[in-house]
């Protein structure tokens, strides 16, 4: 578990903090498009930590964190971090009860040769990742929902896949079962 970061340096960008006293304030975040690796940033999902930090996943298989409203970015998807596949990341969800825990959903198929697994969890802020795909079918996972009524380390997850919704077992074993009796097997 874990390994060197794919992009070991912290990237600095310039953002603009929103102003105003209204109900909504909009910050402008600048993605680290101009980077030494010429990595094209194509965001596919994001989630916020309770302290305002942001986790961003990309279609090129990377996961980035910013703790200062986009002024600097750090990749947490290492070449051996999990190991995470090199496929599009469809969704990222930070656990609202534990900021160190986040889940990422990957597209593609294991047989494509770009890594195995469709659902991964970090419990240490992205330093290492664990494949929790378990018995999920080899299909893209598109979205993740943490059951708000579950708590502790055995959080119940629902994932939307290309063939419907699956629910994890409440015992934390990541034994996945189809969810929604009678629903058609469609992309969720």
mmCIF file of the C-alpha atoms, coordinates in Angstrom:
data_MODEL
# 
_entry.id   MODEL 
# 
loop_
_atom_site.group_PDB 
_atom_site.id 
_atom_site.type_symbol 
_atom_site.label_atom_id 
_atom_site.label_alt_id 
_atom_site.label_comp_id 
_atom_site.label_asym_id 
_atom_site.label_entity_id 
_atom_site.label_seq_id 
_atom_site.pdbx_PDB_ins_code 
_atom_site.Cartn_x 
_atom_site.Cartn_y 
_atom_site.Cartn_z 
_atom_site.occupancy 
_atom_site.B_iso_or_equiv 
_atom_site.pdbx_formal_charge 
_atom_site.auth_seq_id 
_atom_site.auth_comp_id 
_atom_site.auth_asym_id 
_atom_site.auth_atom_id 
_atom_site.pdbx_PDB_model_num 
ATOM 1   C CA . UNK A 1 1   ? 0.000   0.000  0.000   1.00 0.00 ? 1   UNK A CA 1 
ATOM 2   C CA . UNK A 1 2   ? 1.249   3.403  -0.898  1.00 0.00 ? 2   UNK A CA 1 
ATOM 3   C CA . UNK A 1 3   ? 4.212   4.489  -2.864  1.00 0.00 ? 3   UNK A CA 1 
ATOM 4   C CA . UNK A 1 4   ? 5.758   7.537  -4.386  1.00 0.00 ? 4   UNK A CA 1 
ATOM 5   C CA . UNK A 1 5   ? 3.405   10.193 -5.676  1.00 0.00 ? 5   UNK A CA 1 
ATOM 6   C CA . UNK A 1 6   ? 2.907   10.205 -9.422  1.00 0.00 ? 6   UNK A CA 1 
ATOM 7   C CA . UNK A 1 7   ? 3.596   13.956 -9.337  1.00 0.00 ? 7   UNK A CA 1 
ATOM 8   C CA . UNK A 1 8   ? 5.872   14.460 -6.305  1.00 0.00 ? 8   UNK A CA 1 
ATOM 9   C CA . UNK A 1 9   ? 5.942   18.252 -6.314  1.00 0.00 ? 9   UNK A CA 1 
ATOM 10  C CA . UNK A 1 10  ? 3.366   20.659 -4.973  1.00 0.00 ? 10  UNK A CA 1 
ATOM 11  C CA . UNK A 1 11  ? 2.037   22.846 -7.776  1.00 0.00 ? 11  UNK A CA 1 
ATOM 12  C CA . UNK A 1 12  ? 1.307   26.525 -7.181  1.00 0.00 ? 12  UNK A CA 1 
ATOM 13  C CA . UNK A 1 13  ? -1.523  28.297 -8.974  1.00 0.00 ? 13  UNK A CA 1 
ATOM 14  C CA . UNK A 1 14  ? -3.358  31.594 -8.543  1.00 0.00 ? 14  UNK A CA 1 
ATOM 15  C CA . UNK A 1 15  ? -6.970  31.759 -7.516  1.00 0.00 ? 15  UNK A CA 1 
ATOM 16  C CA . UNK A 1 16  ? -9.320  34.573 -6.659  1.00 0.00 ? 16  UNK A CA 1 
ATOM 17  C CA . UNK A 1 17  ? -11.218 34.608 -3.394  1.00 0.00 ? 17  UNK A CA 1 
ATOM 18  C CA . UNK A 1 18  ? -14.807 35.740 -3.693  1.00 0.00 ? 18  UNK A CA 1 
ATOM 19  C CA . UNK A 1 19  ? -16.023 38.755 -1.806  1.00 0.00 ? 19  UNK A CA 1 
ATOM 20  C CA . UNK A 1 20  ? -19.387 40.016 -0.708  1.00 0.00 ? 20  UNK A CA 1 
ATOM 21  C CA . UNK A 1 21  ? -21.632 39.441 2.229   1.00 0.00 ? 21  UNK A CA 1 
ATOM 22  C CA . UNK A 1 22  ? -24.441 37.590 0.480   1.00 0.00 ? 22  UNK A CA 1 
ATOM 23  C CA . UNK A 1 23  ? -25.589 34.028 0.903   1.00 0.00 ? 23  UNK A CA 1 
ATOM 24  C CA . UNK A 1 24  ? -23.151 32.784 -1.739  1.00 0.00 ? 24  UNK A CA 1 
ATOM 25  C CA . UNK A 1 25  ? -19.531 33.668 -2.321  1.00 0.00 ? 25  UNK A CA 1 
ATOM 26  C CA . UNK A 1 26  ? -17.798 32.257 -5.372  1.00 0.00 ? 26  UNK A CA 1 
ATOM 27  C CA . UNK A 1 27  ? -14.051 31.605 -5.397  1.00 0.00 ? 27  UNK A CA 1 
ATOM 28  C CA . UNK A 1 28  ? -12.246 31.143 -8.693  1.00 0.00 ? 28  UNK A CA 1 
ATOM 29  C CA . UNK A 1 29  ? -9.926  28.145 -8.569  1.00 0.00 ? 29  UNK A CA 1 
ATOM 30  C CA . UNK A 1 30  ? -7.133  27.786 -11.080 1.00 0.00 ? 30  UNK A CA 1 
ATOM 31  C CA . UNK A 1 31  ? -6.271  24.196 -11.925 1.00 0.00 ? 31  UNK A CA 1 
ATOM 32  C CA . UNK A 1 32  ? -2.592  23.255 -12.248 1.00 0.00 ? 32  UNK A CA 1 
ATOM 33  C CA . UNK A 1 33  ? -2.787  22.896 -16.048 1.00 0.00 ? 33  UNK A CA 1 
ATOM 34  C CA . UNK A 1 34  ? 0.633   24.461 -16.505 1.00 0.00 ? 34  UNK A CA 1 
ATOM 35  C CA . UNK A 1 35  ? 2.645   21.730 -14.827 1.00 0.00 ? 35  UNK A CA 1 
ATOM 36  C CA . UNK A 1 36  ? 6.055   20.180 -15.536 1.00 0.00 ? 36  UNK A CA 1 
ATOM 37  C CA . UNK A 1 37  ? 4.478   16.859 -16.564 1.00 0.00 ? 37  UNK A CA 1 
ATOM 38  C CA . UNK A 1 38  ? 2.123   18.389 -19.147 1.00 0.00 ? 38  UNK A CA 1 
ATOM 39  C CA . UNK A 1 39  ? -0.737  16.549 -17.442 1.00 0.00 ? 39  UNK A CA 1 
ATOM 40  C CA . UNK A 1 40  ? -4.081  17.701 -18.795 1.00 0.00 ? 40  UNK A CA 1 
ATOM 41  C CA . UNK A 1 41  ? -6.464  18.448 -15.928 1.00 0.00 ? 41  UNK A CA 1 
ATOM 42  C CA . UNK A 1 42  ? -9.963  17.245 -16.811 1.00 0.00 ? 42  UNK A CA 1 
ATOM 43  C CA . UNK A 1 43  ? -11.981 17.315 -13.561 1.00 0.00 ? 43  UNK A CA 1 
ATOM 44  C CA . UNK A 1 44  ? -14.660 14.657 -13.174 1.00 0.00 ? 44  UNK A CA 1 
ATOM 45  C CA . UNK A 1 45  ? -15.715 15.090 -9.560  1.00 0.00 ? 45  UNK A CA 1 
ATOM 46  C CA . UNK A 1 46  ? -14.943 16.924 -6.352  1.00 0.00 ? 46  UNK A CA 1 
ATOM 47  C CA . UNK A 1 47  ? -15.811 16.959 -2.676  1.00 0.00 ? 47  UNK A CA 1 
ATOM 48  C CA . UNK A 1 48  ? -14.984 19.209 0.253   1.00 0.00 ? 48  UNK A CA 1 
ATOM 49  C CA . UNK A 1 49  ? -13.519 18.368 3.643   1.00 0.00 ? 49  UNK A CA 1 
ATOM 50  C CA . UNK A 1 50  ? -15.031 20.000 6.723   1.00 0.00 ? 50  UNK A CA 1 
ATOM 51  C CA . UNK A 1 51  ? -12.035 22.373 6.966   1.00 0.00 ? 51  UNK A CA 1 
ATOM 52  C CA . UNK A 1 52  ? -12.676 23.695 3.447   1.00 0.00 ? 52  UNK A CA 1 
ATOM 53  C CA . UNK A 1 53  ? -9.999  21.600 1.723   1.00 0.00 ? 53  UNK A CA 1 
ATOM 54  C CA . UNK A 1 54  ? -10.951 20.209 -1.653  1.00 0.00 ? 54  UNK A CA 1 
ATOM 55  C CA . UNK A 1 55  ? -10.397 16.801 -3.254  1.00 0.00 ? 55  UNK A CA 1 
ATOM 56  C CA . UNK A 1 56  ? -10.628 16.729 -7.047  1.00 0.00 ? 56  UNK A CA 1 
ATOM 57  C CA . UNK A 1 57  ? -10.616 13.649 -9.283  1.00 0.00 ? 57  UNK A CA 1 
ATOM 58  C CA . UNK A 1 58  ? -9.761  13.703 -12.974 1.00 0.00 ? 58  UNK A CA 1 
ATOM 59  C CA . UNK A 1 59  ? -10.522 11.756 -16.121 1.00 0.00 ? 59  UNK A CA 1 
ATOM 60  C CA . UNK A 1 60  ? -6.822  10.948 -16.525 1.00 0.00 ? 60  UNK A CA 1 
ATOM 61  C CA . UNK A 1 61  ? -6.858  8.868  -13.316 1.00 0.00 ? 61  UNK A CA 1 
ATOM 62  C CA . UNK A 1 62  ? -5.459  11.303 -10.795 1.00 0.00 ? 62  UNK A CA 1 
ATOM 63  C CA . UNK A 1 63  ? -6.707  12.628 -7.459  1.00 0.00 ? 63  UNK A CA 1 
ATOM 64  C CA . UNK A 1 64  ? -5.604  16.104 -6.335  1.00 0.00 ? 64  UNK A CA 1 
ATOM 65  C CA . UNK A 1 65  ? -5.923  17.899 -2.982  1.00 0.00 ? 65  UNK A CA 1 
ATOM 66  C CA . UNK A 1 66  ? -5.823  21.594 -2.151  1.00 0.00 ? 66  UNK A CA 1 
ATOM 67  C CA . UNK A 1 67  ? -5.901  22.876 1.413   1.00 0.00 ? 67  UNK A CA 1 
ATOM 68  C CA . UNK A 1 68  ? -5.756  26.578 0.571   1.00 0.00 ? 68  UNK A CA 1 
ATOM 69  C CA . UNK A 1 69  ? -8.623  27.219 -1.856  1.00 0.00 ? 69  UNK A CA 1 
ATOM 70  C CA . UNK A 1 70  ? -6.636  26.248 -4.932  1.00 0.00 ? 70  UNK A CA 1 
ATOM 71  C CA . UNK A 1 71  ? -3.413  28.196 -4.323  1.00 0.00 ? 71  UNK A CA 1 
ATOM 72  C CA . UNK A 1 72  ? -1.428  24.921 -4.272  1.00 0.00 ? 72  UNK A CA 1 
ATOM 73  C CA . UNK A 1 73  ? -2.332  21.397 -5.409  1.00 0.00 ? 73  UNK A CA 1 
ATOM 74  C CA . UNK A 1 74  ? -0.870  18.000 -4.440  1.00 0.00 ? 74  UNK A CA 1 
ATOM 75  C CA . UNK A 1 75  ? -1.472  14.697 -6.218  1.00 0.00 ? 75  UNK A CA 1 
ATOM 76  C CA . UNK A 1 76  ? -2.346  11.809 -3.892  1.00 0.00 ? 76  UNK A CA 1 
ATOM 77  C CA . UNK A 1 77  ? -2.582  9.103  -6.558  1.00 0.00 ? 77  UNK A CA 1 
ATOM 78  C CA . UNK A 1 78  ? 0.847   7.499  -6.607  1.00 0.00 ? 78  UNK A CA 1 
ATOM 79  C CA . UNK A 1 79  ? 2.077   4.920  -9.096  1.00 0.00 ? 79  UNK A CA 1 
ATOM 80  C CA . UNK A 1 80  ? 1.775   2.289  -6.370  1.00 0.00 ? 80  UNK A CA 1 
ATOM 81  C CA . UNK A 1 81  ? -0.848  4.018  -4.191  1.00 0.00 ? 81  UNK A CA 1 
ATOM 82  C CA . UNK A 1 82  ? -3.359  1.250  -3.757  1.00 0.00 ? 82  UNK A CA 1 
ATOM 83  C CA . UNK A 1 83  ? -2.489  0.472  -6.519  1.00 0.00 ? 83  UNK A CA 1 
ATOM 84  C CA . UNK A 1 84  ? -4.911  2.858  -8.163  1.00 0.00 ? 84  UNK A CA 1 
ATOM 85  C CA . UNK A 1 85  ? -5.717  2.094  -11.800 1.00 0.00 ? 85  UNK A CA 1 
ATOM 86  C CA . UNK A 1 86  ? -4.736  4.497  -14.546 1.00 0.00 ? 86  UNK A CA 1 
ATOM 87  C CA . UNK A 1 87  ? -8.305  5.064  -15.727 1.00 0.00 ? 87  UNK A CA 1 
ATOM 88  C CA . UNK A 1 88  ? -10.880 7.826  -15.485 1.00 0.00 ? 88  UNK A CA 1 
ATOM 89  C CA . UNK A 1 89  ? -11.923 8.645  -11.919 1.00 0.00 ? 89  UNK A CA 1 
ATOM 90  C CA . UNK A 1 90  ? -15.692 9.172  -12.015 1.00 0.00 ? 90  UNK A CA 1 
ATOM 91  C CA . UNK A 1 91  ? -16.400 10.301 -8.456  1.00 0.00 ? 91  UNK A CA 1 
ATOM 92  C CA . UNK A 1 92  ? -14.807 11.128 -5.134  1.00 0.00 ? 92  UNK A CA 1 
ATOM 93  C CA . UNK A 1 93  ? -16.598 11.323 -1.790  1.00 0.00 ? 93  UNK A CA 1 
ATOM 94  C CA . UNK A 1 94  ? -15.100 12.455 1.515   1.00 0.00 ? 94  UNK A CA 1 
ATOM 95  C CA . UNK A 1 95  ? -16.623 10.813 4.595   1.00 0.00 ? 95  UNK A CA 1 
ATOM 96  C CA . UNK A 1 96  ? -18.429 13.597 6.498   1.00 0.00 ? 96  UNK A CA 1 
ATOM 97  C CA . UNK A 1 97  ? -17.731 11.802 9.807   1.00 0.00 ? 97  UNK A CA 1 
ATOM 98  C CA . UNK A 1 98  ? -13.987 11.349 9.190   1.00 0.00 ? 98  UNK A CA 1 
ATOM 99  C CA . UNK A 1 99  ? -11.988 13.737 6.999   1.00 0.00 ? 99  UNK A CA 1 
ATOM 100 C CA . UNK A 1 100 ? -9.159  11.216 6.660   1.00 0.00 ? 100 UNK A CA 1 
ATOM 101 C CA . UNK A 1 101 ? -11.454 8.818  4.793   1.00 0.00 ? 101 UNK A CA 1 
ATOM 102 C CA . UNK A 1 102 ? -12.409 9.244  1.153   1.00 0.00 ? 102 UNK A CA 1 
ATOM 103 C CA . UNK A 1 103 ? -13.665 6.964  -1.592  1.00 0.00 ? 103 UNK A CA 1 
ATOM 104 C CA . UNK A 1 104 ? -12.935 7.093  -5.335  1.00 0.00 ? 104 UNK A CA 1 
ATOM 105 C CA . UNK A 1 105 ? -14.841 5.400  -8.156  1.00 0.00 ? 105 UNK A CA 1 
ATOM 106 C CA . UNK A 1 106 ? -13.102 4.306  -11.348 1.00 0.00 ? 106 UNK A CA 1 
ATOM 107 C CA . UNK A 1 107 ? -14.410 3.766  -14.845 1.00 0.00 ? 107 UNK A CA 1 
ATOM 108 C CA . UNK A 1 108 ? -13.227 1.141  -17.317 1.00 0.00 ? 108 UNK A CA 1 
ATOM 109 C CA . UNK A 1 109 ? -12.709 -2.597 -17.033 1.00 0.00 ? 109 UNK A CA 1 
ATOM 110 C CA . UNK A 1 110 ? -10.081 -4.678 -15.256 1.00 0.00 ? 110 UNK A CA 1 
ATOM 111 C CA . UNK A 1 111 ? -9.400  -6.619 -18.456 1.00 0.00 ? 111 UNK A CA 1 
ATOM 112 C CA . UNK A 1 112 ? -8.245  -3.414 -20.200 1.00 0.00 ? 112 UNK A CA 1 
ATOM 113 C CA . UNK A 1 113 ? -4.730  -3.708 -18.743 1.00 0.00 ? 113 UNK A CA 1 
ATOM 114 C CA . UNK A 1 114 ? -4.701  -0.383 -16.891 1.00 0.00 ? 114 UNK A CA 1 
ATOM 115 C CA . UNK A 1 115 ? -5.071  -1.751 -13.363 1.00 0.00 ? 115 UNK A CA 1 
ATOM 116 C CA . UNK A 1 116 ? -7.616  -3.684 -11.352 1.00 0.00 ? 116 UNK A CA 1 
ATOM 117 C CA . UNK A 1 117 ? -10.456 -2.444 -9.188  1.00 0.00 ? 117 UNK A CA 1 
ATOM 118 C CA . UNK A 1 118 ? -13.279 0.060  -9.438  1.00 0.00 ? 118 UNK A CA 1 
ATOM 119 C CA . UNK A 1 119 ? -13.709 1.373  -5.886  1.00 0.00 ? 119 UNK A CA 1 
ATOM 120 C CA . UNK A 1 120 ? -10.947 2.485  -3.517  1.00 0.00 ? 120 UNK A CA 1 
ATOM 121 C CA . UNK A 1 121 ? -10.769 3.910  0.005   1.00 0.00 ? 121 UNK A CA 1 
ATOM 122 C CA . UNK A 1 122 ? -8.157  5.926  1.835   1.00 0.00 ? 122 UNK A CA 1 
ATOM 123 C CA . UNK A 1 123 ? -8.255  6.250  5.620   1.00 0.00 ? 123 UNK A CA 1 
ATOM 124 C CA . UNK A 1 124 ? -5.194  8.494  5.875   1.00 0.00 ? 124 UNK A CA 1 
ATOM 125 C CA . UNK A 1 125 ? -5.952  11.439 3.612   1.00 0.00 ? 125 UNK A CA 1 
ATOM 126 C CA . UNK A 1 126 ? -4.694  9.817  0.420   1.00 0.00 ? 126 UNK A CA 1 
ATOM 127 C CA . UNK A 1 127 ? -1.312  8.533  1.611   1.00 0.00 ? 127 UNK A CA 1 
ATOM 128 C CA . UNK A 1 128 ? -2.418  4.959  0.825   1.00 0.00 ? 128 UNK A CA 1 
ATOM 129 C CA . UNK A 1 129 ? -5.433  3.429  -0.914  1.00 0.00 ? 129 UNK A CA 1 
ATOM 130 C CA . UNK A 1 130 ? -7.238  0.110  -0.474  1.00 0.00 ? 130 UNK A CA 1 
ATOM 131 C CA . UNK A 1 131 ? -9.211  -1.682 -3.191  1.00 0.00 ? 131 UNK A CA 1 
ATOM 132 C CA . UNK A 1 132 ? -12.695 -2.261 -1.744  1.00 0.00 ? 132 UNK A CA 1 
ATOM 133 C CA . UNK A 1 133 ? -14.252 -3.500 -4.987  1.00 0.00 ? 133 UNK A CA 1 
ATOM 134 C CA . UNK A 1 134 ? -14.764 -6.922 -3.398  1.00 0.00 ? 134 UNK A CA 1 
ATOM 135 C CA . UNK A 1 135 ? -17.298 -8.886 -5.415  1.00 0.00 ? 135 UNK A CA 1 
ATOM 136 C CA . UNK A 1 136 ? -18.503 -5.947 -7.534  1.00 0.00 ? 136 UNK A CA 1 
ATOM 137 C CA . UNK A 1 137 ? -18.884 -6.907 -11.191 1.00 0.00 ? 137 UNK A CA 1 
ATOM 138 C CA . UNK A 1 138 ? -16.147 -5.770 -13.576 1.00 0.00 ? 138 UNK A CA 1 
ATOM 139 C CA . UNK A 1 139 ? -18.028 -2.696 -14.780 1.00 0.00 ? 139 UNK A CA 1 
ATOM 140 C CA . UNK A 1 140 ? -17.446 1.038  -14.331 1.00 0.00 ? 140 UNK A CA 1 
ATOM 141 C CA . UNK A 1 141 ? -18.483 2.549  -10.986 1.00 0.00 ? 141 UNK A CA 1 
ATOM 142 C CA . UNK A 1 142 ? -19.952 5.973  -11.691 1.00 0.00 ? 142 UNK A CA 1 
ATOM 143 C CA . UNK A 1 143 ? -21.046 7.403  -8.359  1.00 0.00 ? 143 UNK A CA 1 
ATOM 144 C CA . UNK A 1 144 ? -20.743 6.810  -4.596  1.00 0.00 ? 144 UNK A CA 1 
ATOM 145 C CA . UNK A 1 145 ? -23.108 7.554  -1.727  1.00 0.00 ? 145 UNK A CA 1 
ATOM 146 C CA . UNK A 1 146 ? -22.301 7.049  1.952   1.00 0.00 ? 146 UNK A CA 1 
ATOM 147 C CA . UNK A 1 147 ? -25.399 6.002  3.906   1.00 0.00 ? 147 UNK A CA 1 
ATOM 148 C CA . UNK A 1 148 ? -25.868 8.912  6.339   1.00 0.00 ? 148 UNK A CA 1 
ATOM 149 C CA . UNK A 1 149 ? -27.439 6.562  8.911   1.00 0.00 ? 149 UNK A CA 1 
ATOM 150 C CA . UNK A 1 150 ? -24.323 4.353  9.114   1.00 0.00 ? 150 UNK A CA 1 
ATOM 151 C CA . UNK A 1 151 ? -21.446 5.238  11.404  1.00 0.00 ? 151 UNK A CA 1 
ATOM 152 C CA . UNK A 1 152 ? -18.079 4.026  12.626  1.00 0.00 ? 152 UNK A CA 1 
ATOM 153 C CA . UNK A 1 153 ? -15.533 2.231  10.476  1.00 0.00 ? 153 UNK A CA 1 
ATOM 154 C CA . UNK A 1 154 ? -18.187 0.010  8.863   1.00 0.00 ? 154 UNK A CA 1 
ATOM 155 C CA . UNK A 1 155 ? -19.873 2.645  6.711   1.00 0.00 ? 155 UNK A CA 1 
ATOM 156 C CA . UNK A 1 156 ? -22.567 1.392  4.339   1.00 0.00 ? 156 UNK A CA 1 
ATOM 157 C CA . UNK A 1 157 ? -21.945 2.529  0.760   1.00 0.00 ? 157 UNK A CA 1 
ATOM 158 C CA . UNK A 1 158 ? -24.160 2.615  -2.295  1.00 0.00 ? 158 UNK A CA 1 
ATOM 159 C CA . UNK A 1 159 ? -22.501 2.727  -5.712  1.00 0.00 ? 159 UNK A CA 1 
ATOM 160 C CA . UNK A 1 160 ? -24.046 3.421  -9.081  1.00 0.00 ? 160 UNK A CA 1 
ATOM 161 C CA . UNK A 1 161 ? -22.567 1.299  -11.852 1.00 0.00 ? 161 UNK A CA 1 
ATOM 162 C CA . UNK A 1 162 ? -23.182 0.685  -15.535 1.00 0.00 ? 162 UNK A CA 1 
ATOM 163 C CA . UNK A 1 163 ? -25.566 -2.132 -14.559 1.00 0.00 ? 163 UNK A CA 1 
ATOM 164 C CA . UNK A 1 164 ? -27.413 -0.634 -11.589 1.00 0.00 ? 164 UNK A CA 1 
ATOM 165 C CA . UNK A 1 165 ? -26.972 0.120  -7.886  1.00 0.00 ? 165 UNK A CA 1 
ATOM 166 C CA . UNK A 1 166 ? -25.047 -2.029 -5.389  1.00 0.00 ? 166 UNK A CA 1 
ATOM 167 C CA . UNK A 1 167 ? -24.982 -1.795 -1.576  1.00 0.00 ? 167 UNK A CA 1 
ATOM 168 C CA . UNK A 1 168 ? -22.076 -2.791 0.663   1.00 0.00 ? 168 UNK A CA 1 
ATOM 169 C CA . UNK A 1 169 ? -22.643 -5.042 3.645   1.00 0.00 ? 169 UNK A CA 1 
ATOM 170 C CA . UNK A 1 170 ? -22.959 -3.220 6.984   1.00 0.00 ? 170 UNK A CA 1 
ATOM 171 C CA . UNK A 1 171 ? -20.230 -5.384 8.551   1.00 0.00 ? 171 UNK A CA 1 
ATOM 172 C CA . UNK A 1 172 ? -17.438 -3.602 6.686   1.00 0.00 ? 172 UNK A CA 1 
ATOM 173 C CA . UNK A 1 173 ? -16.486 -6.641 4.585   1.00 0.00 ? 173 UNK A CA 1 
ATOM 174 C CA . UNK A 1 174 ? -17.367 -4.939 1.283   1.00 0.00 ? 174 UNK A CA 1 
ATOM 175 C CA . UNK A 1 175 ? -19.559 -7.801 0.193   1.00 0.00 ? 175 UNK A CA 1 
ATOM 176 C CA . UNK A 1 176 ? -21.659 -6.072 -2.470  1.00 0.00 ? 176 UNK A CA 1 
ATOM 177 C CA . UNK A 1 177 ? -25.289 -6.915 -3.206  1.00 0.00 ? 177 UNK A CA 1 
ATOM 178 C CA . UNK A 1 178 ? -27.569 -5.579 -5.945  1.00 0.00 ? 178 UNK A CA 1 
ATOM 179 C CA . UNK A 1 179 ? -29.866 -2.902 -4.494  1.00 0.00 ? 179 UNK A CA 1 
ATOM 180 C CA . UNK A 1 180 ? -33.378 -2.059 -5.630  1.00 0.00 ? 180 UNK A CA 1 
ATOM 181 C CA . UNK A 1 181 ? -35.387 -5.196 -6.272  1.00 0.00 ? 181 UNK A CA 1 
ATOM 182 C CA . UNK A 1 182 ? -37.150 -5.006 -9.619  1.00 0.00 ? 182 UNK A CA 1 
ATOM 183 C CA . UNK A 1 183 ? -35.145 -2.093 -10.991 1.00 0.00 ? 183 UNK A CA 1 
ATOM 184 C CA . UNK A 1 184 ? -33.758 -2.530 -14.514 1.00 0.00 ? 184 UNK A CA 1 
ATOM 185 C CA . UNK A 1 185 ? -30.003 -3.032 -14.997 1.00 0.00 ? 185 UNK A CA 1 
ATOM 186 C CA . UNK A 1 186 ? -29.228 0.474  -16.268 1.00 0.00 ? 186 UNK A CA 1 
ATOM 187 C CA . UNK A 1 187 ? -26.413 2.992  -15.990 1.00 0.00 ? 187 UNK A CA 1 
ATOM 188 C CA . UNK A 1 188 ? -26.615 4.929  -12.717 1.00 0.00 ? 188 UNK A CA 1 
# 
